Short mmCIF file of N, CA and C in Angstrom, two decimals:
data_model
loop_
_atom_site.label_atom_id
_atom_site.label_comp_id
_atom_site.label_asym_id
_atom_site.label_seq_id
_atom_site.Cartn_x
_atom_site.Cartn_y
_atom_site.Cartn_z
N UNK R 759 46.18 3.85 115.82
CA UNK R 759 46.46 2.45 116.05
C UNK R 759 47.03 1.85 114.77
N UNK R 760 47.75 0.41 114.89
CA UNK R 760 48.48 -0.11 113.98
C UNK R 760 48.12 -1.32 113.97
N UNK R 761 48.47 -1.78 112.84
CA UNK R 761 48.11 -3.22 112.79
C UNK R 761 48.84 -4.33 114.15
N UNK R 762 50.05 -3.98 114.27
CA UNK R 762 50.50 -4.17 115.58
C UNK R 762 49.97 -4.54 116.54
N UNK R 763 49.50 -3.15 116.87
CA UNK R 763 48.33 -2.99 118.19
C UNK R 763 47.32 -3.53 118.27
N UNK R 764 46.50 -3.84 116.74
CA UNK R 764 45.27 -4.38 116.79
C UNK R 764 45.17 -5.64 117.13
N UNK R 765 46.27 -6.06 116.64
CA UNK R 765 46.51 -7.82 116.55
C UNK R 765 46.83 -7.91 118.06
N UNK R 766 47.55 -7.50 118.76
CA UNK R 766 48.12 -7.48 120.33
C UNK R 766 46.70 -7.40 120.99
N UNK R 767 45.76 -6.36 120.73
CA UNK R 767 44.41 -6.33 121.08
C UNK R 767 43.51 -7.72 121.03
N UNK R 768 43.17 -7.94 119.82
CA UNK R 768 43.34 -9.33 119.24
C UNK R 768 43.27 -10.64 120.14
N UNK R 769 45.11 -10.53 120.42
CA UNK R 769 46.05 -11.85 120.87
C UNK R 769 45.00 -11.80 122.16
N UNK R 770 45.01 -10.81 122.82
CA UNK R 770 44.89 -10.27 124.36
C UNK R 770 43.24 -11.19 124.66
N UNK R 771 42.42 -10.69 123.46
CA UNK R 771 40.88 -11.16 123.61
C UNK R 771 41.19 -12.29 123.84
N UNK R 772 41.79 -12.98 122.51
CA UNK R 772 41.43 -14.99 122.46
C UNK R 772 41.85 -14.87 123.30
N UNK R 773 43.47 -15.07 124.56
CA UNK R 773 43.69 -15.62 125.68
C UNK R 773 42.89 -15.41 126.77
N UNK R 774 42.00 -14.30 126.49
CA UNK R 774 41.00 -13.73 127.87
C UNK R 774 39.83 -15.10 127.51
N UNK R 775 39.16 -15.15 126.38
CA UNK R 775 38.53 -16.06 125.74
C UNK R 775 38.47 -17.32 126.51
N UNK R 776 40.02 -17.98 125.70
CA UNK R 776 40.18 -19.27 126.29
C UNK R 776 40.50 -19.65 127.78
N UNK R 777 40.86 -18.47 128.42
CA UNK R 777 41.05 -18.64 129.83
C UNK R 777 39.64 -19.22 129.93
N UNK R 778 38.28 -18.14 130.09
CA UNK R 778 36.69 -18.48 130.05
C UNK R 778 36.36 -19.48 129.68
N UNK R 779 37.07 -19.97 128.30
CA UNK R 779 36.79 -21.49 128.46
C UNK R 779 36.31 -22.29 128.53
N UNK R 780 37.78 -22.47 129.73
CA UNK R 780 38.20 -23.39 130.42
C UNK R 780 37.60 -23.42 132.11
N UNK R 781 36.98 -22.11 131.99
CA UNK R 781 36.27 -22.00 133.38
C UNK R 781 34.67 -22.97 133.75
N UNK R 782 34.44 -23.13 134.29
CA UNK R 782 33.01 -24.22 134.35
C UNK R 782 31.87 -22.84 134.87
N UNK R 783 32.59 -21.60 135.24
CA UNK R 783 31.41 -20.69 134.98
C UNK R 783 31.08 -20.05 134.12
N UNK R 784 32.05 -20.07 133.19
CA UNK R 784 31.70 -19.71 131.62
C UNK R 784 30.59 -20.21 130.72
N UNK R 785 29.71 -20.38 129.70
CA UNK R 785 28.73 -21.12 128.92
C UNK R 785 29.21 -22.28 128.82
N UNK R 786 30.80 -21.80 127.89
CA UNK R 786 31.08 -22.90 127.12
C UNK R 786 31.67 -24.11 128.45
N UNK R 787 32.19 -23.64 129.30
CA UNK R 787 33.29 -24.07 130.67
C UNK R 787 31.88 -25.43 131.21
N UNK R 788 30.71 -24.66 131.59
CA UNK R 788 29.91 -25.39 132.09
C UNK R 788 28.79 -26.61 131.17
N UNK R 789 28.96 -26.33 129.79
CA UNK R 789 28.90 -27.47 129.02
C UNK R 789 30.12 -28.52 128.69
N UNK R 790 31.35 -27.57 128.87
CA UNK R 790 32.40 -29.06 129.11
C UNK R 790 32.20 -29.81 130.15
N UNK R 791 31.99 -29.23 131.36
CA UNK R 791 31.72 -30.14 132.86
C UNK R 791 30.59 -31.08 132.30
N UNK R 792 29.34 -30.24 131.89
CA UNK R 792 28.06 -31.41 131.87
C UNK R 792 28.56 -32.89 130.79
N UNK R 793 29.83 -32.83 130.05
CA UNK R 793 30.22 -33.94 129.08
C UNK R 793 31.08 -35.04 130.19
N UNK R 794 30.86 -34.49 131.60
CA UNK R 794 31.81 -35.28 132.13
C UNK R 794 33.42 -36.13 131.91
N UNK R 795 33.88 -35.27 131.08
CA UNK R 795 35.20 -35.87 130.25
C UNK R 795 35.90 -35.72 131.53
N UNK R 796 37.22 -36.56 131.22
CA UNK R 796 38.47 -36.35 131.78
C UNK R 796 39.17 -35.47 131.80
N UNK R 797 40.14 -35.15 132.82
CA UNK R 797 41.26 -33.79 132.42
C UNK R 797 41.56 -33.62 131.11
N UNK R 798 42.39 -34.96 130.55
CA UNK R 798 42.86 -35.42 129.83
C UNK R 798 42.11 -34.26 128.72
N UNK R 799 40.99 -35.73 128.46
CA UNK R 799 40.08 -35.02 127.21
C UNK R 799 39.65 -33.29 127.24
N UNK R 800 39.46 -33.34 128.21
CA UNK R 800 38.33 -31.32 128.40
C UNK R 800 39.56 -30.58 127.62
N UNK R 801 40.77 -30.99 127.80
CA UNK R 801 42.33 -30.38 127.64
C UNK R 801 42.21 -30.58 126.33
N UNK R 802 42.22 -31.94 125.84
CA UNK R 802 42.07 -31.73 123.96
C UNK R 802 41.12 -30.91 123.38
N UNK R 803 39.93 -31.12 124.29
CA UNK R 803 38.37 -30.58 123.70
C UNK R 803 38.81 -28.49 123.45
N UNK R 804 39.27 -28.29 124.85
CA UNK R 804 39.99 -26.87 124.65
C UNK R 804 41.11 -26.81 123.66
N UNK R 805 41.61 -27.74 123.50
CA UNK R 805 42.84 -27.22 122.31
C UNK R 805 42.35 -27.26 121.05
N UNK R 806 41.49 -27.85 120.41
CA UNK R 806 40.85 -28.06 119.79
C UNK R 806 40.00 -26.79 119.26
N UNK R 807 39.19 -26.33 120.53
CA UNK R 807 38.36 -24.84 120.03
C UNK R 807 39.37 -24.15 119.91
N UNK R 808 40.22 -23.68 120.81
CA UNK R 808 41.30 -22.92 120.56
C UNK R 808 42.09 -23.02 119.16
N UNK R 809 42.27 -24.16 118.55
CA UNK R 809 43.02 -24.07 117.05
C UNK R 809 41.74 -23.70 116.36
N UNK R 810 40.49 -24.31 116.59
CA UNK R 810 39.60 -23.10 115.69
C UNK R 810 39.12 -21.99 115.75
N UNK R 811 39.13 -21.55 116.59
CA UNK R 811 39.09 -20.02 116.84
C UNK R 811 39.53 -19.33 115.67
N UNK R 812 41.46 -19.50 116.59
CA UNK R 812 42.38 -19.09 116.07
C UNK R 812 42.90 -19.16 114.30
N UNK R 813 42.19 -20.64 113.82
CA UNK R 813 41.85 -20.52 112.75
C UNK R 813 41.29 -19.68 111.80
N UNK R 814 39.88 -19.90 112.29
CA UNK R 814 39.03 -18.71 111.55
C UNK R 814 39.25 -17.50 111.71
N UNK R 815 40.01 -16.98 112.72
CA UNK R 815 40.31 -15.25 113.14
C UNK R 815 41.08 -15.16 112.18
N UNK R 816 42.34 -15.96 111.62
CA UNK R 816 43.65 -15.80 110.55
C UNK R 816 42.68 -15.42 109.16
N UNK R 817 42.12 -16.58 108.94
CA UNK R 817 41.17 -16.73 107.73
C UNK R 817 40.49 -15.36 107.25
N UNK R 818 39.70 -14.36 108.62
CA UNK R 818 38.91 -13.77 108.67
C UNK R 818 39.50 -12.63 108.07
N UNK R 819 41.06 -12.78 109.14
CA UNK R 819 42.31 -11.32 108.62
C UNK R 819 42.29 -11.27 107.47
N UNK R 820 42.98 -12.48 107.19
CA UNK R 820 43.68 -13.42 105.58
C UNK R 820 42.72 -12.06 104.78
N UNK R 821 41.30 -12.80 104.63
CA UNK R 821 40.02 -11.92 103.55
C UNK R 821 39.91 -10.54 103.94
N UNK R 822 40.17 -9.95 104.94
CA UNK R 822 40.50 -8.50 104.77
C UNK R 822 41.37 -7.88 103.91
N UNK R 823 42.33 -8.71 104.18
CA UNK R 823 43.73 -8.23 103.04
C UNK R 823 43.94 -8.65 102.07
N UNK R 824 42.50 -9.64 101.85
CA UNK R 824 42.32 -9.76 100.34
C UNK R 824 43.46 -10.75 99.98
N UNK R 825 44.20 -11.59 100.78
CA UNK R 825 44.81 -13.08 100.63
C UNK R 825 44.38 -14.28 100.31
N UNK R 826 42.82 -13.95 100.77
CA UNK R 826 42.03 -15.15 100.77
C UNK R 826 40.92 -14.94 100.57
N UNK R 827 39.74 -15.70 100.31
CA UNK R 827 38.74 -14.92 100.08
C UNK R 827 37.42 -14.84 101.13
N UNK R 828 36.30 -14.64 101.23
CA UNK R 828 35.66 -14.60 102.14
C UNK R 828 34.06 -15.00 101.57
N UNK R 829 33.64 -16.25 101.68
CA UNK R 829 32.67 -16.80 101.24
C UNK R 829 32.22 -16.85 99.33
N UNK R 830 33.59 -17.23 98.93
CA UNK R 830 33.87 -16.82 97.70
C UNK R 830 34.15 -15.54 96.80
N UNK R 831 34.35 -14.60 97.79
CA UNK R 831 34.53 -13.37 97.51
C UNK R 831 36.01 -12.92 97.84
N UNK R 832 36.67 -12.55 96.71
CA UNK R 832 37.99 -11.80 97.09
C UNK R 832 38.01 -10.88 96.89
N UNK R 833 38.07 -9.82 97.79
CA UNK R 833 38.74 -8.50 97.45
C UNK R 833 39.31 -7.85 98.65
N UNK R 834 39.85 -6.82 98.41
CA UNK R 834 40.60 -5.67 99.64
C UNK R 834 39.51 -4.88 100.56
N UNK R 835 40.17 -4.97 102.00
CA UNK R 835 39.12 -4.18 102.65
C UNK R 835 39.77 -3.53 103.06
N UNK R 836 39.23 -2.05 103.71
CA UNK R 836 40.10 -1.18 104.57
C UNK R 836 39.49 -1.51 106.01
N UNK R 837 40.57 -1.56 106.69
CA UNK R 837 39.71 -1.10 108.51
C UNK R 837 40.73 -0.28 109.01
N UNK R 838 39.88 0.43 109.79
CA UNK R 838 40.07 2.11 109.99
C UNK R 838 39.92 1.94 111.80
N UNK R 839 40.44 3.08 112.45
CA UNK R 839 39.75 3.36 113.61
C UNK R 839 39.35 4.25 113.74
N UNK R 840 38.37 4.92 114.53
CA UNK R 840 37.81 5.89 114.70
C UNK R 840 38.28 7.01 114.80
N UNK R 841 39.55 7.46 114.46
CA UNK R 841 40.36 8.75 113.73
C UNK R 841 40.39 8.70 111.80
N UNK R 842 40.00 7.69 111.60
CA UNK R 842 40.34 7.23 110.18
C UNK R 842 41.68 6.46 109.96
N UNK R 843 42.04 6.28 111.26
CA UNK R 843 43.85 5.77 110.95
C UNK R 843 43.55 4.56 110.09
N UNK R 844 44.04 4.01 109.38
CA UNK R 844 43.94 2.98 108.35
C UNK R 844 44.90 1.95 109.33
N UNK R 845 44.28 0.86 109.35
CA UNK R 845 45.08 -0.80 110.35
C UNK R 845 45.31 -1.48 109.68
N UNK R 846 44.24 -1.72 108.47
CA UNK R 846 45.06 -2.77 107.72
C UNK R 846 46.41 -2.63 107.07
N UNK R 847 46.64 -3.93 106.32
CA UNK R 847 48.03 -3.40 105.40
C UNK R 847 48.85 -5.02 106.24
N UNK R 848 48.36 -5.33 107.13
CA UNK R 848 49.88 -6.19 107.57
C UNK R 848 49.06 -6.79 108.85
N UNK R 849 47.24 -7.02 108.84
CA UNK R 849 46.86 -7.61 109.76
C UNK R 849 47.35 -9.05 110.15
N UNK R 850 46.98 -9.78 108.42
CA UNK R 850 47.28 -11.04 108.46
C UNK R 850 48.67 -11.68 108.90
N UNK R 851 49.28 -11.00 108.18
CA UNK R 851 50.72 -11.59 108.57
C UNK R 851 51.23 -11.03 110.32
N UNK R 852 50.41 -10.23 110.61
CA UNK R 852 50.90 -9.62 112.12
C UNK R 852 50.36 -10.97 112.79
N UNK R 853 49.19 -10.93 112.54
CA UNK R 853 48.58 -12.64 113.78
C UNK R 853 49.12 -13.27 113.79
N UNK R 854 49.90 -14.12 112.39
CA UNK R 854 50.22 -15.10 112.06
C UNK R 854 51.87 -15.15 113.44
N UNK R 855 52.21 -13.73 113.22
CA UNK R 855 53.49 -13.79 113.90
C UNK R 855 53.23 -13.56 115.08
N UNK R 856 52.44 -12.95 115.68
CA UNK R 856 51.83 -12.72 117.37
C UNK R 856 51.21 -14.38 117.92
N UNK R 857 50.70 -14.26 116.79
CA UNK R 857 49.75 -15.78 117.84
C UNK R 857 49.49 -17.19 117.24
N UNK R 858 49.95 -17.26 116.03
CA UNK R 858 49.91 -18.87 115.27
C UNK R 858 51.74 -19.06 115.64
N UNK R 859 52.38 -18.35 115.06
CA UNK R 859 54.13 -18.37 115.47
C UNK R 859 54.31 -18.83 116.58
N UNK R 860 53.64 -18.06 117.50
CA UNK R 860 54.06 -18.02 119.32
C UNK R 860 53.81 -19.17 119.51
N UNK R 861 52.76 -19.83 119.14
CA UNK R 861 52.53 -21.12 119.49
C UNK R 861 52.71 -22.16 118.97
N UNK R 862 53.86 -22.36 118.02
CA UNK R 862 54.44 -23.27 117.25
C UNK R 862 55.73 -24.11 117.98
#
């Protein structure tokens, strides 16, 4: 696997994610219903988790690759898959272009 793939893996979860949601049989779906909001609002309230999610997942990459740091800690990490294939190298910037880009 490649960083590519992982991030596509990734992309694939959050949209499975936020589909759930937005569902009212989901946890989160059926505590938006109990707020009784409007279309309107439930729609911001979801865009909203959705930019943080998506936030912190970048952030999370970011400190793998040692761009950023991770609870005051900077350094390089490796992630591997279960052949030893090495993924990192180009996580961060892969999200950024799969799924912060796409949605610009």
């Amino acid at each position: 696997m490649n960083s590519e793939k992982f991030v596509s893996l990734l992309k694939s979860e959050l949209d499975n994610s936020f589909e759930l949601y937005a569902n009212k049989e989901s946890y989160i779906g059926s505590k938006l219903d109990s707020l009784d909001l409007s279309t309107e609002n439930k729609d911001e309230v979801l865009a909203l988790v959705k930019d943080a999610v998506t936030e912190n997942l970048y952030v999370l990459l970011s400190a793998l690759e040692g761009s950023s740091s991770l609870a005051g800690n900077q350094q390089i990490y490796t992630v591997s898959d279960e052949n030893n294939s090495i993924i990192s190298g180009e996580l961060d910037s892969e999200f950024y272009m799969q799924v912060i880009e796409a949605n610009i």
